[in-house]
Short mmCIF file of C-alpha atoms in Angstrom, two decimals:
data_model
loop_
_atom_site.label_atom_id
_atom_site.label_comp_id
_atom_site.label_asym_id
_atom_site.label_seq_id
_atom_site.Cartn_x
_atom_site.Cartn_y
_atom_site.Cartn_z
CA MET A 8 0.01 0.16 -0.01
CA ASP A 9 1.11 3.59 -0.67
CA ARG A 10 2.27 5.11 2.83
CA HIS A 11 1.94 8.90 2.88
CA THR A 12 2.67 11.59 5.47
CA ASP A 13 0.77 14.30 3.70
CA GLU A 14 -2.89 14.14 5.17
CA THR A 15 -4.51 15.26 2.18
CA GLU A 16 -3.43 12.32 0.10
CA SER A 17 -5.22 9.04 -0.15
CA ALA A 18 -4.25 5.69 0.93
CA ILE A 19 -4.67 2.66 -1.03
CA VAL A 20 -5.10 -1.00 0.38
CA GLU A 21 -5.94 -4.24 -1.35
CA THR A 22 -8.52 -6.64 0.26
CA ALA A 23 -9.96 -9.96 -0.86
CA GLY A 24 -12.70 -7.99 -2.40
CA GLY A 25 -10.67 -5.51 -4.16
CA LYS A 26 -8.66 -2.13 -3.71
CA LEU A 27 -9.88 0.75 -1.17
CA ALA A 28 -8.95 4.14 -1.37
CA GLY A 29 -8.93 5.87 2.34
CA SER A 30 -7.41 8.78 4.04
CA ARG A 31 -4.86 9.78 6.43
CA LYS A 32 -5.46 12.52 9.31
CA ALA A 33 -3.49 13.17 12.22
CA GLY A 34 -1.49 10.16 11.80
CA VAL A 35 -4.31 7.79 11.59
CA LEU A 36 -5.76 6.01 8.40
CA SER A 37 -9.28 5.66 7.82
CA PHE A 38 -11.38 3.58 5.49
CA LYS A 39 -15.14 3.90 5.65
CA GLY A 40 -18.10 2.75 4.14
CA ILE A 41 -16.64 -0.71 3.12
CA PRO A 42 -19.13 -3.45 2.00
CA PHE A 43 -18.92 -6.67 3.68
CA GLY A 44 -22.23 -8.34 2.57
CA ARG A 45 -24.47 -8.37 -0.64
CA PRO A 46 -27.38 -5.75 -0.15
CA PRO A 47 -29.92 -7.64 1.62
CA ILE A 48 -32.65 -6.37 -0.64
CA GLY A 49 -35.41 -8.11 -2.70
CA ASP A 50 -35.42 -11.71 -2.54
CA LEU A 51 -32.45 -11.44 0.00
CA ARG A 52 -34.55 -9.45 2.38
CA TRP A 53 -34.88 -11.54 5.57
CA ARG A 54 -32.24 -13.87 4.54
CA MET A 55 -29.10 -14.64 6.13
CA ALA A 56 -26.43 -12.07 4.65
CA GLU A 57 -24.12 -13.31 1.79
CA PRO A 58 -20.47 -12.23 1.40
CA CYS A 59 -19.91 -9.17 -0.88
CA ALA A 60 -19.01 -9.76 -4.42
CA PRO A 61 -15.63 -8.53 -5.46
CA TRP A 62 -15.29 -5.28 -7.36
CA SER A 63 -12.91 -3.92 -9.84
CA GLY A 64 -10.77 -0.60 -10.14
CA ILE A 65 -10.13 1.15 -6.91
CA ARG A 66 -13.24 1.73 -4.57
CA ASP A 67 -13.68 5.19 -2.61
CA ALA A 68 -13.68 4.57 1.05
CA THR A 69 -13.48 8.09 2.34
CA ARG A 70 -17.10 8.48 3.12
CA TYR A 71 -19.59 6.45 5.50
CA GLY A 72 -22.09 4.28 3.58
CA PRO A 73 -25.93 3.98 4.50
CA VAL A 74 -27.24 2.86 7.67
CA CYS A 75 -30.04 0.55 8.33
CA PRO A 76 -33.48 2.18 8.14
CA GLN A 77 -34.66 3.47 11.31
CA ALA A 78 -36.54 6.57 13.10
CA VAL A 79 -34.25 8.58 15.23
CA GLY A 80 -35.60 9.29 18.69
CA ARG A 81 -35.03 11.88 21.58
CA ILE A 82 -32.25 9.83 23.38
CA GLU A 83 -30.20 9.84 19.92
CA VAL A 84 -30.48 13.60 19.54
CA LEU A 85 -29.66 14.07 23.40
CA THR A 86 -26.41 11.92 23.02
CA GLY A 87 -25.46 13.14 19.79
CA ARG A 88 -25.81 9.82 18.09
CA MET A 89 -26.88 11.15 14.80
CA MET A 90 -26.75 9.35 11.49
CA GLY A 91 -26.71 10.03 7.82
CA GLU A 92 -28.24 8.31 4.59
CA GLN A 93 -30.66 5.48 5.44
CA SER A 94 -30.92 2.23 3.02
CA GLU A 95 -31.38 -1.60 3.30
CA ASP A 96 -27.96 -1.74 1.52
CA CYS A 97 -26.33 -0.90 4.86
CA LEU A 98 -24.09 -3.98 5.48
CA ARG A 99 -20.93 -1.69 5.76
CA LEU A 100 -17.96 -1.26 8.08
CA ASN A 101 -15.38 1.29 8.96
CA ILE A 102 -11.68 1.18 9.81
CA TRP A 103 -9.06 3.33 11.74
CA THR A 104 -5.33 2.19 11.85
CA PRO A 105 -2.03 3.47 12.36
CA ASN A 106 -0.58 2.06 9.36
CA CYS A 107 -1.43 -0.76 6.71
CA ASP A 108 1.84 -2.61 7.44
CA ALA A 109 2.82 -5.92 9.11
CA VAL A 110 2.72 -5.00 12.62
CA LYS A 111 -0.36 -7.25 13.48
CA ARG A 112 -1.85 -4.86 16.10
CA PRO A 113 -4.79 -5.77 18.18
CA VAL A 114 -8.22 -5.26 16.48
CA MET A 115 -11.13 -4.11 18.30
CA VAL A 116 -14.67 -4.09 16.62
CA TRP A 117 -17.22 -2.08 17.94
CA ILE A 118 -20.95 -3.42 17.82
CA HIS A 119 -23.40 -0.19 18.11
CA GLY A 120 -26.27 -0.20 20.67
CA GLY A 121 -29.81 1.30 20.12
CA ALA A 122 -32.55 -1.11 21.30
CA PHE A 123 -31.89 -3.27 18.14
CA VAL A 124 -33.80 -0.68 16.27
CA LEU A 125 -31.40 2.35 16.30
CA GLY A 126 -27.77 3.35 15.56
CA ALA A 127 -24.85 2.88 13.22
CA GLY A 128 -21.23 2.13 13.17
CA SER A 129 -20.90 5.75 11.50
CA GLN A 130 -22.17 7.74 14.38
CA GLY A 131 -19.66 10.56 15.11
CA ILE A 132 -19.13 9.38 18.78
CA TYR A 133 -17.77 6.19 17.57
CA SER A 134 -14.94 7.53 15.49
CA GLY A 135 -12.09 5.04 16.01
CA ALA A 136 -9.12 7.87 15.65
CA GLN A 137 -8.70 8.40 19.27
CA LEU A 138 -8.29 4.52 20.02
CA ALA A 139 -6.08 3.74 16.86
CA ALA A 140 -3.93 6.37 17.75
CA ARG A 141 -3.25 3.97 20.98
CA ASP A 142 -1.60 1.45 18.34
CA VAL A 143 -4.53 -0.56 17.64
CA VAL A 144 -6.86 -1.09 14.75
CA VAL A 145 -10.50 -0.52 15.21
CA VAL A 146 -13.73 -1.61 13.11
CA THR A 147 -17.35 -0.10 13.64
CA ILE A 148 -19.97 -2.15 11.68
CA ASN A 149 -23.62 -1.77 10.77
CA TYR A 150 -26.12 -4.77 11.09
CA ARG A 151 -29.73 -5.00 10.31
CA MET A 152 -32.00 -3.89 12.87
CA GLY A 153 -35.74 -3.91 13.87
CA ALA A 154 -38.08 -5.92 11.71
CA LEU A 155 -35.35 -6.28 8.68
CA GLY A 156 -32.89 -8.03 11.25
CA PHE A 157 -34.76 -9.72 13.99
CA LEU A 158 -38.50 -11.02 12.79
CA ASN A 159 -39.18 -14.61 13.03
CA LEU A 160 -41.27 -14.44 9.82
CA ARG A 161 -40.68 -18.34 9.20
CA ASP A 162 -42.71 -19.45 12.13
CA ALA A 163 -45.33 -16.81 11.85
CA THR A 164 -46.13 -17.42 8.29
CA GLU A 165 -45.81 -21.23 8.38
CA GLY A 166 -42.85 -21.34 6.41
CA ARG A 167 -44.11 -19.26 3.56
CA ALA A 168 -41.62 -16.49 4.12
CA PRO A 169 -37.80 -16.43 5.17
CA GLY A 170 -36.46 -14.90 8.51
CA THR A 171 -35.58 -16.63 11.40
CA GLY A 172 -35.17 -13.68 13.60
CA ALA A 173 -31.43 -14.07 13.85
CA GLU A 174 -30.31 -12.29 10.60
CA GLY A 175 -29.22 -9.44 12.40
CA LEU A 176 -26.86 -11.41 14.44
CA GLY A 177 -25.84 -13.17 11.32
CA ASP A 178 -24.86 -9.87 9.88
CA GLN A 179 -22.42 -9.25 12.90
CA ILE A 180 -20.97 -12.68 12.27
CA LEU A 181 -20.41 -11.85 8.74
CA ALA A 182 -18.57 -8.71 9.57
CA LEU A 183 -16.33 -10.52 11.84
CA ASP A 184 -15.74 -13.11 9.27
CA TRP A 185 -14.87 -10.17 6.94
CA VAL A 186 -12.24 -8.85 9.62
CA LYS A 187 -10.75 -12.32 10.01
CA ARG A 188 -10.07 -12.60 6.28
CA ASN A 189 -8.78 -9.00 5.60
CA ILE A 190 -7.90 -7.22 8.62
CA ALA A 191 -4.06 -8.22 8.25
CA ALA A 192 -4.05 -5.72 5.12
CA PHE A 193 -4.85 -2.93 7.55
CA GLY A 194 -1.96 -3.64 9.95
CA GLY A 195 -4.33 -5.79 12.38
CA ASN A 196 -4.00 -9.18 14.04
CA PRO A 197 -6.78 -11.57 13.11
CA ASP A 198 -5.79 -13.80 15.86
CA ASN A 199 -6.33 -10.93 18.28
CA VAL A 200 -9.74 -9.75 17.83
CA THR A 201 -11.63 -7.97 20.74
CA ILE A 202 -15.30 -7.15 20.18
CA PHE A 203 -16.83 -4.49 22.08
CA GLY A 204 -20.03 -2.85 22.34
CA GLU A 205 -22.82 -0.99 24.44
CA SER A 206 -26.45 -1.73 25.37
CA ALA A 207 -27.80 -3.66 22.24
CA GLY A 208 -24.29 -3.91 21.24
CA GLY A 209 -23.39 -5.31 24.52
CA MET A 210 -26.42 -7.86 24.39
CA SER A 211 -25.22 -8.68 20.88
CA ILE A 212 -21.94 -9.59 22.27
CA GLY A 213 -23.62 -11.66 24.84
CA ALA A 214 -25.51 -13.36 22.17
CA LEU A 215 -22.03 -13.95 20.14
CA LEU A 216 -20.50 -15.47 23.04
CA ALA A 217 -23.17 -18.15 22.93
CA SER A 218 -23.10 -18.63 19.06
CA PRO A 219 -21.23 -21.61 17.67
CA ALA A 220 -21.21 -19.69 14.14
CA ALA A 221 -19.11 -16.91 15.92
CA ARG A 222 -16.47 -19.23 17.62
CA ASP A 223 -13.03 -18.47 16.75
CA LEU A 224 -13.90 -15.14 15.09
CA PHE A 225 -12.94 -13.23 18.15
CA HIS A 226 -10.61 -13.81 21.16
CA LYS A 227 -11.88 -11.20 23.82
CA ALA A 228 -15.03 -9.58 24.89
CA ILE A 229 -15.97 -6.14 26.14
CA PRO A 230 -19.94 -6.01 26.64
CA GLN A 231 -20.93 -2.66 28.24
CA SER A 232 -24.35 -2.13 29.82
CA GLY A 233 -25.62 -5.25 28.03
CA ALA A 234 -25.12 -9.02 28.73
CA SER A 235 -26.16 -12.51 27.90
CA HIS A 236 -29.91 -12.36 29.18
CA ILE A 237 -31.22 -12.30 25.71
CA GLY A 238 -32.77 -14.47 22.98
CA TYR A 239 -36.50 -14.96 22.36
CA ASP A 240 -37.87 -18.35 22.00
CA ARG A 241 -39.36 -19.04 18.60
CA GLU A 242 -43.01 -18.77 19.89
CA ARG A 243 -42.59 -15.52 21.41
CA ALA A 244 -40.62 -13.99 18.75
CA ALA A 245 -43.27 -15.21 15.98
CA ARG A 246 -45.81 -13.19 18.22
CA VAL A 247 -43.81 -9.93 17.19
CA ALA A 248 -43.89 -11.13 13.43
CA HIS A 249 -47.66 -11.53 13.54
CA ALA A 250 -48.00 -8.15 15.39
CA LEU A 251 -45.96 -6.54 12.58
CA LEU A 252 -47.98 -8.23 9.91
CA ASP A 253 -51.12 -6.96 11.59
CA HIS A 254 -49.73 -3.45 11.34
CA LEU A 255 -48.59 -3.86 7.58
CA GLY A 256 -52.27 -5.24 6.89
CA LEU A 257 -51.06 -8.52 5.91
CA ALA A 258 -52.00 -12.20 6.67
CA ALA A 259 -49.76 -15.35 6.83
CA GLY A 260 -50.72 -15.98 3.29
CA ASP A 261 -49.46 -12.83 2.00
CA ALA A 262 -45.84 -13.79 2.51
CA ALA A 263 -44.83 -13.35 -0.84
CA ARG A 264 -45.82 -9.62 -0.82
CA LEU A 265 -43.15 -9.01 2.20
CA SER A 266 -40.17 -8.95 0.04
CA GLU A 267 -41.96 -6.34 -2.19
CA ALA A 268 -43.17 -4.04 0.67
CA PRO A 269 -41.79 -0.58 0.80
CA VAL A 270 -39.17 -0.09 3.42
CA SER A 271 -41.17 2.96 4.41
CA ALA A 272 -43.84 1.01 5.16
CA ILE A 273 -42.05 -1.68 7.11
CA LEU A 274 -40.47 0.94 9.17
CA LYS A 275 -44.15 2.78 9.83
CA ALA A 276 -45.41 -0.58 10.95
CA GLN A 277 -42.18 -1.26 13.19
CA ILE A 278 -42.66 2.27 14.93
CA ALA A 279 -46.63 1.23 15.51
CA LEU A 280 -45.35 -2.03 17.22
CA LEU A 281 -42.70 -0.32 19.47
CA ALA A 282 -45.43 1.96 20.73
CA GLU A 283 -47.82 -0.85 21.44
CA SER A 284 -45.19 -2.58 23.27
CA ARG A 285 -43.87 0.27 25.28
CA ASN A 286 -46.98 2.65 25.77
CA GLY A 287 -49.31 1.19 28.34
CA PRO A 288 -50.71 -2.52 28.47
CA ASP A 289 -48.96 -4.96 26.41
CA PRO A 290 -51.91 -7.66 25.66
CA ARG A 291 -49.82 -9.36 23.01
CA LYS A 292 -46.83 -9.66 25.52
CA LEU A 293 -44.34 -8.14 22.96
CA GLY A 294 -41.96 -7.05 25.58
CA ARG A 295 -39.87 -3.96 25.77
CA LEU A 296 -37.41 -5.09 23.37
CA PRO A 297 -39.69 -6.83 20.83
CA PHE A 298 -36.77 -6.98 18.18
CA GLN A 299 -33.92 -9.18 19.46
CA PRO A 300 -32.03 -12.22 18.37
CA THR A 301 -34.36 -15.33 18.02
CA ILE A 302 -33.29 -18.69 19.78
CA ASP A 303 -33.36 -20.12 16.03
CA GLY A 304 -31.30 -23.35 16.89
CA THR A 305 -28.46 -22.49 14.61
CA VAL A 306 -27.07 -19.18 14.94
CA LEU A 307 -28.32 -19.04 18.91
CA PRO A 308 -29.12 -22.48 19.85
CA LEU A 309 -30.48 -21.67 23.47
CA ARG A 310 -30.81 -18.55 25.84
CA ALA A 311 -27.46 -16.96 25.79
CA ILE A 312 -26.81 -17.13 29.37
CA GLU A 313 -27.42 -20.97 29.47
CA ALA A 314 -24.89 -21.41 26.64
CA VAL A 315 -22.06 -19.11 28.50
CA ARG A 316 -22.47 -20.85 31.48
CA ALA A 317 -21.99 -24.31 29.84
CA GLY A 318 -18.81 -22.85 28.37
CA SER A 319 -19.66 -21.71 24.99
CA ALA A 320 -17.04 -19.12 25.14
CA SER A 321 -14.41 -21.06 27.14
CA GLY A 322 -11.12 -19.17 27.04
CA VAL A 323 -12.49 -15.86 25.90
CA PRO A 324 -11.56 -13.21 28.51
CA LEU A 325 -14.21 -10.93 29.62
CA LEU A 326 -14.36 -7.40 30.49
CA THR A 327 -17.73 -6.08 31.51
CA GLY A 328 -19.63 -3.38 33.63
CA THR A 329 -22.57 -0.75 33.73
CA THR A 330 -22.92 2.63 34.68
CA ARG A 331 -24.14 3.65 38.21
CA GLU A 332 -27.56 4.95 37.23
CA GLU A 333 -28.42 3.57 33.79
CA TRP A 334 -32.36 3.91 34.03
CA LYS A 335 -31.83 7.61 34.34
CA LEU A 336 -31.28 7.99 30.61
CA PHE A 337 -35.00 7.00 30.09
CA THR A 338 -36.41 8.55 33.15
CA ALA A 339 -35.05 12.18 32.26
CA ILE A 340 -37.08 12.25 29.21
CA GLN A 341 -40.08 11.64 31.50
CA PRO A 342 -39.69 14.59 33.84
CA ARG A 343 -43.00 14.00 35.73
CA LEU A 344 -41.49 10.75 37.12
CA ARG A 345 -39.24 12.90 39.22
CA PHE A 346 -42.09 13.80 41.44
CA MET A 347 -43.23 10.13 41.92
CA SER A 348 -44.76 9.26 45.35
CA ALA A 349 -44.31 6.45 47.57
CA LYS A 350 -47.70 5.09 46.32
CA GLY A 351 -46.76 5.52 42.64
CA LEU A 352 -43.45 3.66 43.21
CA SER A 353 -45.40 0.79 44.92
CA GLU A 354 -47.99 0.64 42.23
CA ARG A 355 -45.06 0.55 39.53
CA ILE A 356 -42.99 -2.32 41.13
CA THR A 357 -46.02 -4.40 41.78
CA ARG A 358 -46.79 -4.21 38.02
CA LEU A 359 -43.02 -5.21 37.53
CA ALA A 360 -42.76 -7.90 40.39
CA HIS A 361 -46.26 -8.97 41.37
CA GLU A 362 -46.01 -10.86 44.71
CA LYS A 363 -42.26 -10.26 45.10
CA ALA A 364 -42.80 -6.42 45.09
CA PRO A 365 -42.57 -5.98 48.84
CA ALA A 366 -39.41 -7.80 48.95
CA LEU A 367 -37.85 -5.33 46.25
CA LEU A 368 -39.12 -2.41 47.92
CA GLY A 369 -37.73 -3.63 51.17
CA ALA A 370 -34.31 -4.02 49.60
CA TYR A 371 -34.28 -0.55 47.90
CA ARG A 372 -35.07 1.84 50.78
CA GLU A 373 -32.59 4.66 50.41
CA GLY A 374 -33.54 7.92 48.58
CA SER A 375 -36.66 9.34 47.06
CA PRO A 376 -39.24 7.25 45.30
CA PHE A 377 -37.89 8.45 42.07
CA GLU A 378 -34.26 7.48 43.27
CA ARG A 379 -35.57 4.30 44.35
CA PHE A 380 -37.26 3.50 40.99
CA ASN A 381 -34.20 4.07 39.00
CA ALA A 382 -31.92 2.13 41.25
CA ILE A 383 -34.50 -0.72 40.82
CA MET A 384 -34.62 -0.71 37.11
CA THR A 385 -31.05 -0.16 36.81
CA ASP A 386 -30.34 -3.44 38.61
CA LYS A 387 -32.76 -5.35 36.87
CA ASN A 388 -32.01 -4.52 33.34
CA PHE A 389 -28.10 -3.96 33.63
CA THR A 390 -26.64 -4.57 37.14
CA VAL A 391 -27.84 -8.20 37.58
CA PRO A 392 -27.26 -9.61 33.93
CA MET A 393 -23.96 -8.06 33.93
CA THR A 394 -23.12 -9.72 37.47
CA ARG A 395 -24.52 -12.99 36.25
CA LEU A 396 -22.64 -12.97 33.02
CA ALA A 397 -19.32 -12.23 34.79
CA GLU A 398 -20.06 -15.20 37.39
CA ALA A 399 -21.05 -17.46 34.36
CA GLN A 400 -17.92 -16.68 32.26
CA SER A 401 -15.74 -16.75 35.35
CA ALA A 402 -15.68 -20.50 35.36
CA HIS A 403 -14.12 -20.60 31.91
CA ALA A 404 -11.84 -17.42 31.56
CA PRO A 405 -10.38 -14.45 33.30
CA VAL A 406 -13.19 -11.59 33.91
CA TYR A 407 -12.78 -8.18 34.82
CA ALA A 408 -15.66 -5.62 35.93
CA TYR A 409 -16.20 -1.98 36.24
CA ARG A 410 -18.87 0.53 37.16
CA PHE A 411 -19.01 3.98 35.38
CA ASP A 412 -19.91 6.88 37.93
CA TRP A 413 -19.10 9.84 36.22
CA ARG A 414 -22.09 12.27 36.08
CA SER A 415 -23.45 14.11 33.03
CA PRO A 416 -23.73 17.74 33.52
CA LEU A 417 -26.75 18.02 31.19
CA LEU A 418 -30.02 19.49 32.74
CA GLY A 419 -28.47 20.21 35.86
CA GLY A 420 -27.15 16.87 36.60
CA VAL A 421 -30.42 15.08 36.92
CA MET A 422 -29.33 12.39 34.52
CA GLY A 423 -26.74 11.11 36.88
CA SER A 424 -24.60 8.45 35.71
CA CYS A 425 -26.91 7.27 32.86
CA HIS A 426 -26.92 4.78 30.21
CA ALA A 427 -24.64 5.62 27.36
CA LEU A 428 -22.69 8.05 29.38
CA GLU A 429 -19.41 6.10 28.99
CA LEU A 430 -19.33 5.98 25.29
CA GLY A 431 -17.90 9.21 24.73
CA PHE A 432 -14.98 8.36 27.23
CA VAL A 433 -14.25 4.93 25.80
CA PHE A 434 -13.86 6.59 22.27
CA GLY A 435 -12.23 9.82 23.36
CA THR A 436 -15.16 11.94 21.64
CA HIS A 437 -16.82 13.11 24.83
CA ASP A 438 -16.12 16.76 24.24
CA ARG A 439 -16.86 17.05 20.29
CA GLY A 440 -19.75 19.24 19.10
CA PRO A 441 -23.04 19.51 21.15
CA ALA A 442 -22.56 16.02 22.58
CA LYS A 443 -19.93 17.61 25.00
CA HIS A 444 -23.03 18.87 26.97
CA PHE A 445 -24.18 15.47 27.68
CA PHE A 446 -20.90 13.95 28.24
CA GLY A 447 -18.97 16.77 29.95
CA ALA A 448 -15.68 18.29 29.01
CA GLY A 449 -12.71 19.88 30.68
CA PRO A 450 -9.59 18.32 32.32
CA ALA A 451 -11.07 15.86 34.60
CA ALA A 452 -13.20 14.50 31.58
CA GLN A 453 -10.02 14.29 29.58
CA ARG A 454 -8.14 12.32 32.39
CA LEU A 455 -11.13 9.90 32.61
CA SER A 456 -11.28 9.46 28.97
CA ALA A 457 -7.51 8.65 28.74
CA ALA A 458 -7.72 6.38 31.64
CA MET A 459 -10.62 4.41 29.98
CA MET A 460 -9.02 4.34 26.51
CA ASP A 461 -5.73 2.93 28.14
CA CYS A 462 -7.75 0.43 29.82
CA TRP A 463 -9.75 -0.79 26.88
CA THR A 464 -6.70 -1.16 24.54
CA ALA A 465 -4.59 -2.82 27.11
CA PHE A 466 -7.40 -5.51 27.43
CA ALA A 467 -7.60 -5.66 23.63
CA ARG A 468 -3.86 -6.10 23.65
CA THR A 469 -3.30 -8.64 26.66
CA GLY A 470 -6.57 -9.73 27.98
CA ASN A 471 -5.82 -7.71 31.16
CA PRO A 472 -6.94 -3.85 31.37
CA SER A 473 -4.62 -2.95 34.16
CA THR A 474 -2.17 -0.19 33.37
CA ASN A 475 0.75 1.14 35.14
CA THR A 476 -1.01 4.64 35.79
CA MET A 477 -3.80 3.32 37.93
CA PRO A 478 -4.42 0.95 40.95
CA VAL A 479 -4.17 -2.94 40.28
CA TRP A 480 -7.32 -3.97 38.48
CA ASN A 481 -8.07 -7.63 40.37
CA ARG A 482 -10.05 -10.27 38.43
CA TYR A 483 -13.43 -10.33 39.35
CA ASP A 484 -13.37 -14.05 39.15
CA LYS A 485 -11.00 -14.29 41.99
CA THR A 486 -11.90 -11.16 44.29
CA LYS A 487 -15.24 -9.99 43.15
CA ASP A 488 -13.58 -6.50 42.69
CA VAL A 489 -15.11 -3.89 40.55
CA MET A 490 -12.92 -0.87 39.02
CA ILE A 491 -14.89 2.52 39.61
CA PHE A 492 -14.40 5.06 36.94
CA GLY A 493 -15.41 8.69 38.24
CA ASP A 494 -14.22 12.26 39.08
CA GLY A 495 -10.81 11.19 40.09
CA THR A 496 -8.36 8.41 39.46
CA PRO A 497 -10.02 5.07 38.90
CA ARG A 498 -10.50 3.12 42.01
CA ALA A 499 -10.83 -0.66 43.19
CA ALA A 500 -13.54 -1.64 45.37
CA ARG A 501 -15.58 -4.64 46.01
CA GLN A 502 -18.73 -4.93 44.12
CA PRO A 503 -21.22 -2.31 45.40
CA ASN A 504 -24.59 -2.90 46.73
CA VAL A 505 -24.77 -6.68 47.12
CA GLU A 506 -27.64 -6.47 49.40
CA HIS A 507 -29.50 -5.03 46.44
CA LEU A 508 -28.37 -7.92 44.16
CA ARG A 509 -29.23 -10.80 46.61
CA VAL A 510 -33.21 -10.06 46.42
CA TRP A 511 -33.08 -10.83 42.65
CA ASP A 512 -31.90 -14.43 43.16
CA GLU A 513 -35.63 -15.06 44.01
CA PHE A 514 -36.59 -13.97 40.59
CA PRO A 515 -36.76 -16.48 37.45
CA GLU A 516 -34.03 -15.85 35.11
CA ARG A 517 -36.40 -14.89 32.33
CA LYS A 518 -37.52 -12.06 34.49
CA ILE A 519 -33.99 -10.40 34.80
CA GLY A 520 -32.84 -8.15 31.82
CA PRO A 521 -34.69 -5.80 29.40
#
């Protein structure tokens, strides 16, 4: 490849599919919008993705490609996670590297979050330039989401339509396979790949840990605010597909029309289904995350946490954690909840936990009803799944845990240490554009970001996140220690709030998680 010091010149690299022209900026090369799968349109809609066909000539890789069709919500605007052109032809990835040489750097593959219906690897906060400057190769990917990626149409239409509900997960696996076959050309080591992701991206990693098809495609994992309590059984996933067909005005016998349906109509039906599942009663029992990987028996053989406990990811070191007050991202956009009464809290928790509500309310006594509600929902959806994944994987590989305590300055601090707040610090993009009002800026924020990037890249390099500028980071599987990232120097502590976590032992596994 051509190595240039002039930032305005392009850089050419040759992959198995053809040549790509990227660009160099501030010492880092970037290659954007690289196709890794055939466009999943027409007859390929709702089918497992196929490898991208080779191209001739030199393909421009200086601009991001299209993202999966979606409706951007208030949270995406709030956190600065904005996106560009939308298209079903969205199976693209982006690469940042110090150089396309033979150094064999650690590879970090990012899987974005967004409740399996939002997001893209091209979002500005996921720029891999700052991480790549620490001598790693960073890859961010797109995958099909929502109805296009996680819809069990096969069962809902009695086999008349394709679609197992695991196609979005299959896209991630195809991207990892592309990385394995091509990343050496970008200066990366295909035998040292770390997958990392947040929220639905963390849950995707929880599923990839369980998938036989993903085995040997990655070697370390960092699920952030997402774990392995994921995977709808086929019957429940088919209920979601039936509901979407209803919103499209189609019956099971109309399956042939699905590949011809305008993507705008599918997206409109998806939005209506999501509103049905989240606003008020849910008579069809669709769940708060109706679109998520289906336990199809092949890509995902069983519920992910069960597979991990059985050793599906044996030998894969794990770094996992949550923010301290995850749920405040969601309550912040519902200001009335801040005035919740004790009676209102009791009613909400009774709907959530039924006969076990008194035990929950008894365990979470500290703070106002609003604070107690956030603590309960944070633990149910994030802390408990994370803890159980850490405990499950600790029998099979080294495990490290963290908690993110930095507080957002936005809206007078009411968002606290909320969901998604660590993202800007992991990527070193916390102080860019309007998003800095959400993440925070200044010397303390800069030090926090540097510490996290150092730890994440150290883990990618060696399987141990410890650095020589912070306290010893003990393995969770040995001590139950958690590294706390907050205002000052990271500090080690025994797992916080264990008395809260114990009460969840009385709940069935299927009641834990989002």
